[in-house]
Amino acid sequence: MGLMIALSPDVLAKYQPVIGLEVHVQLLTQTKAFCGCLNRYGGEPNTHVCPVCLGLPGALPVLNRKAVEYAVLAARAIGCEIRETSIFSRKNYFYPDSPKGYQISQFDKPIAEHGAIVVPDAAGQPKRIGITRLHLEEDAGKSVHDGFRDSASRTYIDLNRCGTPLVEIVSEPDLRTPDEAFEYLTRLKEILLYTGVSDCNMEEGSLRCDANVSVMLKGAAQFGTKAEVKNVNSFRYIRAALEYEIERQIGVLEDGGRVVQESRLWNNAEGRTFSMRSKEAAHDYRYFPEPDLPPLVVGAAWQASILEAMPELPEARRARMVAEYGISLQDAATLTAARTFADQFETAAKLAKSPRRVVALLTSELTPRLRAAELEMETSPVTLAGIVMAADLLESGELSSKQLKGLLDSCFAAHEDFAIVYQREKPQQISDTGAIEAMIDEVIVANARQVEQYRGGKKTVSAFFVGQVMRLSKGQANPAVLNERVVRKLDALGPL
Ligand code: ADP
Ligand code: ZN
Ligand code: MG
């Protein structure tokens, strides 16, 4: 196939893309799904293995309880119903990194079904994306295609990953744009991280996504034939791969061709997908119930005890924080993106005089400085405790916001926390009432028009006087004293 010819917006607009995602997530258990081997990324190749995960004849699997508990927790967090009795099945296929010749998975009776995640659609409106199922299965080993002297002619196998517990989360074909797919994945990952069942580290492969995509003429009664894009290791690339694939399929149809049902690989360097193999249908796998494992029963009591570990989830947390701290939904979203940070923030907010001020400093002062310095909260010179201190000083009027900005700049220049910089550079402050009153008098005399407005009932004009005195004092007048004295002096003039 030649280079893609850019399609005109008119042609693109004739078609409706349809997207469904299959996400594999490794569970953070100590040991593997069906044996006692260590479940850990890396390690000397083929050292975390035993007869069970090597698939030696006669070795029998024993299901890891913790893997079930994590699956139930994850499933409930995305709104799935738990099936009390689920069945493990063998999915038969031959591949060198799967020594048993089959994968233990779940087929017609998965542990969980019928969930949903809400994402914003193109208009920012909430849209429900159905989750067909979440099932438990085991990971395969790894084929290592490079890094060896003879890699050109040989592939090496590392079975450390073989038997790692996974959940596969399958969405309904409810997504309509690459952006919606991106949002869905972002939210799914956020929820899973909150539950703590996985580290969702895409570089290490603990979260992997296959993206199914088709196009149909708008208004068509039936979905088009889908292609499945595999091997994409970041959400941004998944979005790019979907964008590419949608255009490719439209191009095929416009040329009078047909889209083939197949698996395709995303090539990051070239920014396009390539045909990998025609896609197996379910019957090719010869699924049958796993004879070496009994049905998995998760009764009401066990389920209840598992769900005791359910944290407050991001969406609920955002709503509560908006109500509790009077902050915007967008600020709440920033604060809750990572659970540890959200926890730290809430502790800090409880210690501060004004939680709202803490939020304001985080979003409008700290975040931009971190971004400019290419730092994260974890590497920030100013800690949350430092922000609480700064917020309290602002709140009590011991610091003006201009002084605070200067101090924060010094923190970043010296890479020191706020308390240290404040001790050293604490600005001179005029708290002497007499001196402040003298400056207020000066400003009142010079601004007869604003005085008249104030006396006429426009009380907000007091801010003008505060600002003028601040300027006069070069930002050094104690704001608390200043505010109080300005109002007192203006009121003493009486109404008009
Ligand atoms: P398969 O049998 O090929 O695995 P499934 O019906 O199990 O197909 O669906 C796998 C994934 O593909 C699901 O996430 C589903 O939402 C999605 N999907 C199914 N049909 C389509 C389609 N026509 N276009 C886009 N995605 C689809
Ligand atoms: Zn093992
Ligand atoms: Mg399927």
Short mmCIF file of C-alpha atoms and ligand atoms in Angstrom, two decimals:
data_model
loop_
_atom_site.label_atom_id
_atom_site.label_comp_id
_atom_site.label_asym_id
_atom_site.label_seq_id
_atom_site.Cartn_x
_atom_site.Cartn_y
_atom_site.Cartn_z
CA MET A 1 0.00 0.00 0.00
CA GLY A 2 1.24 3.48 -0.85
CA LEU A 3 1.29 6.55 1.32
CA MET A 4 -2.01 7.70 2.68
CA ILE A 5 -3.74 10.33 0.64
CA ALA A 6 -5.27 12.95 2.88
CA LEU A 7 -9.05 12.69 2.77
CA SER A 8 -11.15 15.82 2.52
CA PRO A 9 -13.21 16.88 5.54
CA ASP A 10 -16.37 16.26 3.48
CA VAL A 11 -15.44 12.64 2.93
CA LEU A 12 -14.46 12.10 6.57
CA ALA A 13 -17.75 13.63 7.68
CA LYS A 14 -19.73 10.97 5.83
CA TYR A 15 -18.48 8.27 8.21
CA GLN A 16 -19.07 7.35 11.83
CA PRO A 17 -16.18 5.64 13.66
CA VAL A 18 -17.02 3.00 16.28
CA ILE A 19 -14.48 2.01 18.90
CA GLY A 20 -14.34 -0.68 21.60
CA LEU A 21 -11.36 -1.25 23.90
CA GLU A 22 -9.94 -4.36 25.50
CA VAL A 23 -7.65 -3.52 28.41
CA HIS A 24 -5.38 -6.03 30.15
CA VAL A 25 -4.27 -5.13 33.64
CA GLN A 26 -1.69 -7.03 35.71
CA LEU A 27 -2.68 -7.45 39.33
CA LEU A 28 -0.25 -6.45 42.08
CA THR A 29 -0.33 -9.75 43.94
CA GLN A 30 2.76 -11.10 45.69
CA THR A 31 2.60 -14.38 43.78
CA LYS A 32 1.33 -15.58 40.40
CA ALA A 33 -2.26 -16.54 39.55
CA PHE A 34 -1.97 -20.33 39.91
CA CYS A 35 1.38 -21.01 41.60
CA GLY A 36 3.60 -19.65 44.37
CA CYS A 37 6.16 -17.99 42.08
CA LEU A 38 7.01 -14.37 42.71
CA ASN A 39 4.91 -11.96 40.65
CA ARG A 40 7.46 -9.26 39.95
CA TYR A 41 8.53 -7.30 36.89
CA GLY A 42 12.04 -8.02 35.60
CA GLY A 43 14.49 -10.31 37.37
CA GLU A 44 17.00 -12.70 35.78
CA PRO A 45 15.16 -14.40 32.89
CA ASN A 46 13.43 -17.66 33.79
CA THR A 47 14.09 -17.44 37.54
CA HIS A 48 10.48 -16.86 38.74
CA VAL A 49 9.21 -20.14 37.39
CA CYS A 50 8.04 -23.55 38.66
CA PRO A 51 6.46 -26.72 37.19
CA VAL A 52 3.00 -25.08 37.21
CA CYS A 53 3.83 -21.93 35.27
CA LEU A 54 6.26 -23.87 33.04
CA GLY A 55 3.34 -26.12 32.14
CA LEU A 56 5.16 -29.34 33.03
CA PRO A 57 2.97 -32.45 32.77
CA GLY A 58 1.04 -33.29 35.94
CA ALA A 59 1.51 -29.93 37.65
CA LEU A 60 -1.81 -28.56 38.93
CA PRO A 61 -2.93 -24.93 39.30
CA VAL A 62 -4.17 -23.51 42.61
CA LEU A 63 -6.04 -20.22 42.35
CA ASN A 64 -4.54 -17.20 44.14
CA ARG A 65 -7.17 -15.77 46.54
CA LYS A 66 -5.71 -12.28 46.36
CA ALA A 67 -6.10 -12.22 42.58
CA VAL A 68 -9.82 -12.93 43.01
CA GLU A 69 -10.12 -10.19 45.62
CA TYR A 70 -8.40 -7.66 43.36
CA ALA A 71 -10.60 -8.66 40.43
CA VAL A 72 -13.75 -8.17 42.53
CA LEU A 73 -12.53 -4.80 43.80
CA ALA A 74 -11.66 -3.59 40.29
CA ALA A 75 -14.95 -4.90 38.89
CA ARG A 76 -17.09 -3.15 41.48
CA ALA A 77 -15.11 0.08 41.05
CA ILE A 78 -16.23 0.16 37.41
CA GLY A 79 -19.80 -0.68 38.29
CA CYS A 80 -19.83 -4.36 37.28
CA GLU A 81 -22.05 -7.01 38.83
CA ILE A 82 -20.19 -9.94 40.36
CA ARG A 83 -21.18 -13.42 39.21
CA GLU A 84 -21.32 -15.60 42.29
CA THR A 85 -20.10 -18.71 40.46
CA SER A 86 -17.71 -18.11 37.61
CA ILE A 87 -15.89 -20.69 35.49
CA PHE A 88 -12.31 -20.85 34.26
CA SER A 89 -11.83 -21.98 30.68
CA ARG A 90 -8.92 -23.04 28.55
CA LYS A 91 -8.17 -20.84 25.59
CA ASN A 92 -6.11 -23.01 23.29
CA TYR A 93 -3.44 -21.58 21.05
CA PHE A 94 0.16 -22.31 20.32
CA TYR A 95 2.77 -19.69 20.94
CA PRO A 96 6.35 -20.16 22.18
CA ASP A 97 5.90 -17.92 25.24
CA SER A 98 2.97 -20.01 26.48
CA PRO A 99 4.42 -23.43 27.39
CA LYS A 100 1.11 -25.09 28.38
CA GLY A 101 -0.31 -24.58 24.89
CA TYR A 102 -3.32 -22.84 26.40
CA GLN A 103 -4.14 -19.87 28.59
CA ILE A 104 -6.37 -20.22 31.64
CA SER A 105 -9.02 -17.55 31.13
CA GLN A 106 -12.75 -17.12 31.58
CA PHE A 107 -15.16 -17.42 28.70
CA ASP A 108 -18.96 -17.64 28.95
CA LYS A 109 -19.15 -17.21 32.73
CA PRO A 110 -16.75 -14.39 33.64
CA ILE A 111 -16.44 -13.13 37.20
CA ALA A 112 -18.03 -9.74 36.39
CA GLU A 113 -20.25 -8.07 33.77
CA HIS A 114 -22.37 -5.00 32.97
CA GLY A 115 -20.29 -2.08 34.22
CA ALA A 116 -19.79 1.44 32.91
CA ILE A 117 -17.45 4.40 32.96
CA VAL A 118 -18.70 7.93 32.36
CA VAL A 119 -16.61 10.11 30.03
CA PRO A 120 -17.13 13.61 28.66
CA ASP A 121 -18.22 13.55 25.00
CA ALA A 122 -17.16 16.09 22.36
CA ALA A 123 -19.57 18.65 23.82
CA GLY A 124 -18.30 18.03 27.35
CA GLN A 125 -21.52 16.24 28.30
CA PRO A 126 -21.29 13.06 30.40
CA LYS A 127 -21.57 9.91 28.31
CA ARG A 128 -21.89 6.37 29.63
CA ILE A 129 -19.51 3.82 28.11
CA GLY A 130 -20.70 0.31 28.82
CA ILE A 131 -18.31 -2.34 30.09
CA THR A 132 -19.25 -5.73 28.76
CA ARG A 133 -17.20 -7.80 31.16
CA LEU A 134 -14.20 -8.11 33.41
CA HIS A 135 -12.62 -11.53 33.59
CA LEU A 136 -9.64 -13.15 35.27
CA GLU A 137 -6.86 -14.80 33.28
CA GLU A 138 -3.14 -15.42 33.28
CA ASP A 139 -0.43 -13.61 31.34
CA ALA A 140 1.96 -15.29 28.92
CA GLY A 141 5.75 -15.11 29.03
CA LYS A 142 7.80 -12.83 26.82
CA SER A 143 9.48 -13.42 23.51
CA VAL A 144 12.69 -11.41 23.45
CA HIS A 145 13.50 -10.42 19.89
CA ASP A 146 16.52 -8.22 20.45
CA GLY A 147 19.44 -7.49 22.75
CA PHE A 148 21.38 -10.67 22.02
CA ARG A 149 24.38 -11.18 19.76
CA ASP A 150 22.41 -13.64 17.64
CA SER A 151 19.12 -11.78 17.84
CA ALA A 152 19.06 -11.51 14.06
CA SER A 153 18.51 -15.24 13.79
CA ARG A 154 17.02 -16.25 17.16
CA THR A 155 14.23 -15.32 19.54
CA TYR A 156 14.73 -15.92 23.26
CA ILE A 157 11.97 -16.74 25.75
CA ASP A 158 11.62 -15.34 29.28
CA LEU A 159 8.88 -17.04 31.27
CA ASN A 160 9.06 -14.87 34.40
CA ARG A 161 5.82 -13.16 33.39
CA CYS A 162 4.08 -16.43 32.56
CA GLY A 163 1.13 -16.95 34.94
CA THR A 164 0.94 -13.36 36.19
CA PRO A 165 -2.69 -12.64 37.16
CA LEU A 166 -4.56 -10.33 34.79
CA VAL A 167 -7.98 -8.87 34.51
CA GLU A 168 -9.24 -8.15 31.02
CA ILE A 169 -11.76 -5.32 30.83
CA VAL A 170 -13.82 -5.25 27.64
CA SER A 171 -15.82 -2.18 26.68
CA GLU A 172 -18.98 -2.13 24.61
CA PRO A 173 -18.53 -0.54 21.17
CA ASP A 174 -19.87 2.71 22.65
CA LEU A 175 -16.92 4.99 21.93
CA ARG A 176 -17.25 7.24 18.89
CA THR A 177 -14.03 9.26 18.69
CA PRO A 178 -10.33 8.76 19.50
CA ASP A 179 -10.75 11.50 22.13
CA GLU A 180 -13.49 9.55 23.88
CA ALA A 181 -11.22 6.49 23.84
CA PHE A 182 -8.45 8.57 25.41
CA GLU A 183 -10.82 9.83 28.13
CA TYR A 184 -12.12 6.32 28.81
CA LEU A 185 -8.60 4.98 29.27
CA THR A 186 -7.56 7.91 31.45
CA ARG A 187 -10.53 7.40 33.73
CA LEU A 188 -10.21 3.64 33.82
CA LYS A 189 -6.56 3.94 34.82
CA GLU A 190 -7.38 6.55 37.45
CA ILE A 191 -10.02 4.28 39.01
CA LEU A 192 -7.75 1.23 38.96
CA LEU A 193 -4.92 3.19 40.57
CA TYR A 194 -7.31 4.33 43.31
CA THR A 195 -8.27 0.74 44.09
CA GLY A 196 -4.59 -0.20 44.27
CA VAL A 197 -5.06 -3.47 42.32
CA SER A 198 -2.43 -2.54 39.72
CA ASP A 199 0.32 -0.01 39.17
CA CYS A 200 -0.98 0.44 35.58
CA ASN A 201 2.57 1.06 34.37
CA MET A 202 2.33 1.04 30.59
CA GLU A 203 6.09 1.07 30.00
CA GLU A 204 6.43 -2.16 31.98
CA GLY A 205 3.34 -3.57 30.32
CA SER A 206 1.19 -3.82 33.45
CA LEU A 207 -1.58 -2.03 31.53
CA ARG A 208 -2.01 -2.95 27.87
CA CYS A 209 -4.73 -1.98 25.46
CA ASP A 210 -6.06 -3.42 22.22
CA ALA A 211 -8.19 -0.95 20.32
CA ASN A 212 -10.99 -2.22 18.06
CA VAL A 213 -12.19 0.23 15.47
CA SER A 214 -14.55 0.26 12.51
CA VAL A 215 -16.22 2.91 10.38
CA MET A 216 -19.71 3.00 8.89
CA LEU A 217 -21.68 5.51 6.86
CA LYS A 218 -23.47 7.86 9.24
CA GLY A 219 -26.95 6.59 9.95
CA ALA A 220 -26.09 3.02 8.86
CA ALA A 221 -27.97 0.27 10.70
CA GLN A 222 -24.93 -1.97 11.12
CA PHE A 223 -21.41 -1.43 12.35
CA GLY A 224 -18.62 -1.85 9.84
CA THR A 225 -15.98 -4.58 9.97
CA LYS A 226 -13.49 -3.86 12.72
CA ALA A 227 -9.75 -4.05 12.84
CA GLU A 228 -7.91 -4.54 16.12
CA VAL A 229 -4.83 -2.41 16.80
CA LYS A 230 -2.34 -4.00 19.16
CA ASN A 231 1.00 -3.12 20.69
CA VAL A 232 0.38 0.53 21.54
CA ASN A 233 2.11 1.59 24.73
CA SER A 234 0.69 4.98 25.63
CA PHE A 235 -2.78 6.53 25.62
CA ARG A 236 -1.58 9.29 23.33
CA TYR A 237 -0.35 6.77 20.80
CA ILE A 238 -3.62 4.86 21.04
CA ARG A 239 -5.41 8.06 20.11
CA ALA A 240 -2.98 8.60 17.23
CA ALA A 241 -3.32 4.98 16.09
CA LEU A 242 -7.13 5.27 16.12
CA GLU A 243 -6.99 8.51 14.14
CA TYR A 244 -4.76 6.85 11.59
CA GLU A 245 -6.83 3.69 11.42
CA ILE A 246 -10.12 5.57 10.96
CA GLU A 247 -8.70 7.44 7.99
CA ARG A 248 -7.19 4.28 6.55
CA GLN A 249 -10.50 2.42 6.69
CA ILE A 250 -12.41 5.34 5.19
CA GLY A 251 -9.81 5.46 2.41
CA VAL A 252 -10.30 1.74 1.73
CA LEU A 253 -14.09 2.13 1.54
CA GLU A 254 -13.89 5.27 -0.61
CA ASP A 255 -11.69 3.34 -3.04
CA GLY A 256 -14.45 0.77 -3.32
CA GLY A 257 -12.60 -1.79 -1.20
CA ARG A 258 -13.59 -3.72 1.93
CA VAL A 259 -12.10 -3.52 5.41
CA VAL A 260 -10.63 -6.87 6.46
CA GLN A 261 -11.17 -8.18 9.97
CA GLU A 262 -7.60 -8.44 11.24
CA SER A 263 -5.09 -7.56 13.94
CA ARG A 264 -2.84 -4.65 13.10
CA LEU A 265 0.32 -3.36 14.74
CA TRP A 266 0.98 0.30 15.46
CA ASN A 267 4.40 1.48 14.37
CA ASN A 268 5.29 4.50 16.41
CA ALA A 269 8.25 5.62 14.33
CA GLU A 270 6.23 5.63 11.11
CA GLY A 271 2.98 6.76 12.70
CA ARG A 272 0.88 4.07 11.00
CA THR A 273 -0.59 0.63 11.50
CA PHE A 274 0.44 -2.56 9.68
CA SER A 275 -1.43 -5.77 9.09
CA MET A 276 -0.18 -8.44 11.52
CA ARG A 277 -2.46 -11.45 11.02
CA SER A 278 -6.04 -12.25 10.31
CA LYS A 279 -7.96 -12.30 13.55
CA GLU A 280 -8.98 -15.62 15.10
CA ALA A 281 -12.65 -16.09 15.83
CA ALA A 282 -13.66 -17.39 19.27
CA HIS A 283 -14.26 -20.92 17.88
CA ASP A 284 -10.63 -21.13 16.73
CA TYR A 285 -9.57 -21.18 20.39
CA ARG A 286 -11.54 -24.36 21.19
CA TYR A 287 -12.56 -22.98 24.57
CA PHE A 288 -13.60 -25.59 27.11
CA PRO A 289 -14.01 -25.54 30.92
CA GLU A 290 -10.71 -25.87 32.78
CA PRO A 291 -10.78 -29.37 34.25
CA ASP A 292 -8.06 -28.66 36.83
CA LEU A 293 -9.90 -25.83 38.61
CA PRO A 294 -13.25 -26.00 40.39
CA PRO A 295 -15.87 -23.30 39.74
CA LEU A 296 -14.92 -20.07 41.49
CA VAL A 297 -17.51 -19.11 44.10
CA VAL A 298 -17.50 -15.60 45.52
CA GLY A 299 -20.30 -15.65 48.10
CA ALA A 300 -21.96 -12.62 49.63
CA ALA A 301 -19.84 -12.69 52.80
CA TRP A 302 -16.54 -12.88 50.95
CA GLN A 303 -17.65 -10.17 48.56
CA ALA A 304 -18.62 -7.89 51.45
CA SER A 305 -15.27 -8.36 53.15
CA ILE A 306 -13.43 -7.62 49.89
CA LEU A 307 -15.42 -4.44 49.38
CA GLU A 308 -14.36 -3.10 52.78
CA ALA A 309 -11.15 -2.16 50.99
CA MET A 310 -13.02 -0.02 48.43
CA PRO A 311 -11.74 3.56 48.63
CA GLU A 312 -13.77 6.62 47.80
CA LEU A 313 -13.48 6.69 44.00
CA PRO A 314 -12.28 9.69 41.97
CA GLU A 315 -15.67 10.85 40.73
CA ALA A 316 -17.31 10.77 44.14
CA ARG A 317 -14.26 12.36 45.66
CA ARG A 318 -14.33 15.24 43.21
CA ALA A 319 -18.00 15.90 43.91
CA ARG A 320 -17.41 15.86 47.66
CA MET A 321 -14.38 18.15 47.43
CA VAL A 322 -16.31 20.67 45.34
CA ALA A 323 -18.98 20.78 48.05
CA GLU A 324 -16.60 20.64 51.00
CA TYR A 325 -13.99 23.17 49.92
CA GLY A 326 -16.04 25.33 47.58
CA ILE A 327 -13.61 24.73 44.71
CA SER A 328 -14.28 24.27 40.98
CA LEU A 329 -14.77 20.84 39.46
CA GLN A 330 -11.70 21.43 37.34
CA ASP A 331 -9.56 22.20 40.39
CA ALA A 332 -10.98 19.13 42.11
CA ALA A 333 -10.04 17.04 39.07
CA THR A 334 -6.45 18.28 39.21
CA LEU A 335 -6.22 17.56 42.93
CA THR A 336 -7.69 14.05 42.72
CA ALA A 337 -5.78 12.81 39.66
CA ALA A 338 -3.47 10.81 41.93
CA ARG A 339 -4.77 9.29 45.14
CA THR A 340 -1.67 9.88 47.30
CA PHE A 341 -1.63 13.53 46.34
CA ALA A 342 -5.35 13.88 46.98
CA ASP A 343 -4.85 12.30 50.42
CA GLN A 344 -2.00 14.67 51.21
CA PHE A 345 -4.00 17.62 49.99
CA GLU A 346 -6.96 16.78 52.17
CA THR A 347 -4.78 16.42 55.26
CA ALA A 348 -3.15 19.76 54.46
CA ALA A 349 -6.51 21.40 53.81
CA LYS A 350 -7.71 20.33 57.25
CA LEU A 351 -4.64 21.91 58.86
CA ALA A 352 -4.98 25.20 56.98
CA LYS A 353 -7.06 28.19 58.04
CA SER A 354 -8.69 28.29 54.60
CA PRO A 355 -8.71 25.18 52.39
CA ARG A 356 -9.84 27.33 49.46
CA ARG A 357 -6.73 29.42 49.73
CA VAL A 358 -4.60 26.27 49.70
CA VAL A 359 -6.31 25.22 46.47
CA ALA A 360 -5.86 28.66 44.96
CA LEU A 361 -2.14 28.67 45.76
CA LEU A 362 -1.69 25.15 44.43
CA THR A 363 -3.45 25.79 41.15
CA SER A 364 -2.48 29.37 40.37
CA GLU A 365 0.97 29.69 42.00
CA LEU A 366 2.56 26.31 42.54
CA THR A 367 1.42 24.39 39.45
CA PRO A 368 2.59 27.00 36.91
CA ARG A 369 5.98 27.23 38.63
CA LEU A 370 6.33 23.45 38.65
CA ARG A 371 5.45 23.30 34.98
CA ALA A 372 7.94 26.03 34.10
CA ALA A 373 10.68 24.24 36.03
CA GLU A 374 9.63 20.85 34.59
CA LEU A 375 9.08 19.48 38.08
CA GLU A 376 6.38 17.30 39.61
CA MET A 377 4.77 17.63 43.02
CA GLU A 378 7.10 14.88 44.29
CA THR A 379 10.15 16.88 43.27
CA SER A 380 8.76 20.29 44.16
CA PRO A 381 10.96 22.50 46.35
CA VAL A 382 7.79 23.75 48.04
CA THR A 383 5.95 21.01 49.93
CA LEU A 384 2.25 20.94 50.73
CA ALA A 385 3.18 21.97 54.28
CA GLY A 386 4.93 24.98 52.78
CA ILE A 387 1.82 25.88 50.83
CA VAL A 388 -0.32 25.59 53.97
CA MET A 389 2.05 27.95 55.79
CA ALA A 390 1.93 30.43 52.91
CA ALA A 391 -1.86 30.23 52.74
CA ASP A 392 -2.15 30.91 56.46
CA LEU A 393 0.16 33.93 56.23
CA LEU A 394 -1.97 35.30 53.40
CA GLU A 395 -5.15 34.59 55.27
CA SER A 396 -3.99 36.38 58.41
CA GLY A 397 -2.80 39.29 56.34
CA GLU A 398 0.83 38.91 57.38
CA LEU A 399 1.80 38.59 53.72
CA SER A 400 0.47 40.34 50.66
CA SER A 401 0.00 38.19 47.58
CA LYS A 402 2.74 40.15 45.84
CA GLN A 403 5.19 39.36 48.64
CA LEU A 404 4.12 35.74 48.54
CA LYS A 405 4.82 35.48 44.81
CA GLY A 406 8.32 36.86 45.41
CA LEU A 407 8.96 34.32 48.16
CA LEU A 408 7.77 31.43 45.99
CA ASP A 409 10.08 32.59 43.23
CA SER A 410 12.95 32.49 45.73
CA CYS A 411 11.93 28.97 46.79
CA PHE A 412 12.24 27.79 43.19
CA ALA A 413 15.47 29.71 42.56
CA ALA A 414 17.14 28.23 45.65
CA HIS A 415 15.23 24.91 45.56
CA GLU A 416 14.20 25.38 49.19
CA ASP A 417 10.90 24.93 50.98
CA PHE A 418 8.73 27.87 51.90
CA ALA A 419 9.41 27.84 55.66
CA ILE A 420 13.16 28.18 55.14
CA VAL A 421 12.90 30.97 52.60
CA TYR A 422 10.31 32.77 54.70
CA GLN A 423 12.60 32.71 57.75
CA ARG A 424 15.43 34.18 55.71
CA GLU A 425 13.63 36.62 53.45
CA LYS A 426 10.61 37.51 55.53
CA PRO A 427 9.62 40.87 54.10
CA GLN A 428 9.78 44.00 56.14
CA GLN A 429 6.31 44.82 57.19
CA ILE A 430 4.84 48.05 58.43
CA SER A 431 2.47 47.13 61.21
CA ASP A 432 2.74 50.43 62.99
CA THR A 433 -0.84 51.70 63.08
CA GLY A 434 0.16 55.33 63.14
CA ALA A 435 2.28 55.03 60.01
CA ILE A 436 -0.45 53.16 58.16
CA GLU A 437 -3.13 55.66 59.19
CA ALA A 438 -0.97 58.50 57.94
CA MET A 439 -0.75 56.87 54.53
CA ILE A 440 -4.51 56.22 54.47
CA ASP A 441 -5.17 59.89 55.22
CA GLU A 442 -2.89 60.88 52.38
CA VAL A 443 -4.77 58.66 49.92
CA ILE A 444 -8.21 59.80 51.15
CA VAL A 445 -7.31 63.44 50.69
CA ALA A 446 -6.00 62.82 47.18
CA ASN A 447 -9.06 60.89 45.94
CA ALA A 448 -12.16 62.92 46.63
CA ARG A 449 -14.22 61.25 43.89
CA GLN A 450 -13.77 57.72 45.32
CA VAL A 451 -14.46 59.04 48.82
CA GLU A 452 -17.76 60.37 47.56
CA GLN A 453 -18.62 57.03 45.97
CA TYR A 454 -17.92 55.23 49.21
CA ARG A 455 -19.96 57.67 51.26
CA GLY A 456 -22.72 57.28 48.66
CA GLY A 457 -22.95 53.59 49.57
CA LYS A 458 -20.51 51.88 47.19
CA LYS A 459 -18.60 50.03 49.90
CA THR A 460 -16.47 48.01 47.48
CA VAL A 461 -14.48 51.18 46.73
CA SER A 462 -12.57 50.49 49.96
CA ALA A 463 -10.45 48.05 47.92
CA PHE A 464 -9.25 50.97 45.83
CA PHE A 465 -7.92 52.73 48.94
CA VAL A 466 -6.26 49.56 50.19
CA GLY A 467 -4.55 49.18 46.83
CA GLN A 468 -3.34 52.78 46.80
CA VAL A 469 -1.87 52.53 50.31
CA MET A 470 -0.19 49.24 49.39
CA ARG A 471 1.45 50.97 46.47
CA LEU A 472 2.49 53.88 48.63
CA SER A 473 4.02 51.51 51.20
CA LYS A 474 5.74 49.48 48.43
CA GLY A 475 3.72 46.44 49.44
CA GLN A 476 4.89 46.56 53.03
CA ALA A 477 1.79 47.71 54.88
CA ASN A 478 0.34 44.93 57.03
CA PRO A 479 -2.77 44.02 54.98
CA ALA A 480 -4.89 43.05 57.99
CA VAL A 481 -4.26 46.34 59.78
CA LEU A 482 -4.64 48.24 56.52
CA ASN A 483 -8.00 46.69 55.60
CA GLU A 484 -9.46 47.31 58.98
CA ARG A 485 -8.21 50.93 59.24
CA VAL A 486 -9.34 51.93 55.74
CA VAL A 487 -12.92 50.86 56.46
CA ARG A 488 -12.86 52.49 59.87
CA LYS A 489 -11.60 55.81 58.49
CA LEU A 490 -14.01 55.88 55.56
CA ASP A 491 -16.94 55.00 57.78
CA ALA A 492 -15.92 57.77 60.19
CA LEU A 493 -16.62 60.26 57.38
CA GLY A 494 -20.29 59.26 57.57
CA PRO A 495 -22.79 58.78 54.71
CA LEU A 496 -23.51 61.52 52.16
P1 ADP B 1 -13.98 -10.56 19.07
O1 ADP B 1 -14.86 -11.76 19.00
O2 ADP B 1 -13.29 -10.21 17.81
O3 ADP B 1 -13.08 -10.57 20.28
P2 ADP B 1 -15.91 -8.98 20.47
O4 ADP B 1 -17.32 -8.89 20.02
O5 ADP B 1 -15.59 -9.85 21.63
O6 ADP B 1 -14.99 -9.33 19.23
O7 ADP B 1 -15.42 -7.51 20.79
C1 ADP B 1 -14.12 -7.20 21.13
C2 ADP B 1 -14.03 -5.70 21.29
O8 ADP B 1 -14.32 -5.08 20.04
C3 ADP B 1 -15.03 -5.11 22.27
O9 ADP B 1 -14.40 -4.10 22.99
C4 ADP B 1 -16.13 -4.55 21.39
O10 ADP B 1 -16.73 -3.43 21.98
C5 ADP B 1 -15.37 -4.14 20.16
N1 ADP B 1 -16.18 -4.21 18.93
C6 ADP B 1 -17.02 -5.19 18.54
N2 ADP B 1 -17.53 -4.93 17.33
C7 ADP B 1 -17.00 -3.74 16.91
C8 ADP B 1 -17.13 -2.93 15.75
N3 ADP B 1 -17.89 -3.30 14.72
N4 ADP B 1 -16.42 -1.80 15.68
C9 ADP B 1 -15.62 -1.43 16.68
N5 ADP B 1 -15.46 -2.13 17.81
C10 ADP B 1 -16.13 -3.29 17.94
ZN ZN B 2 5.24 -20.81 39.01
MG MG B 3 -14.05 -11.32 22.19
#
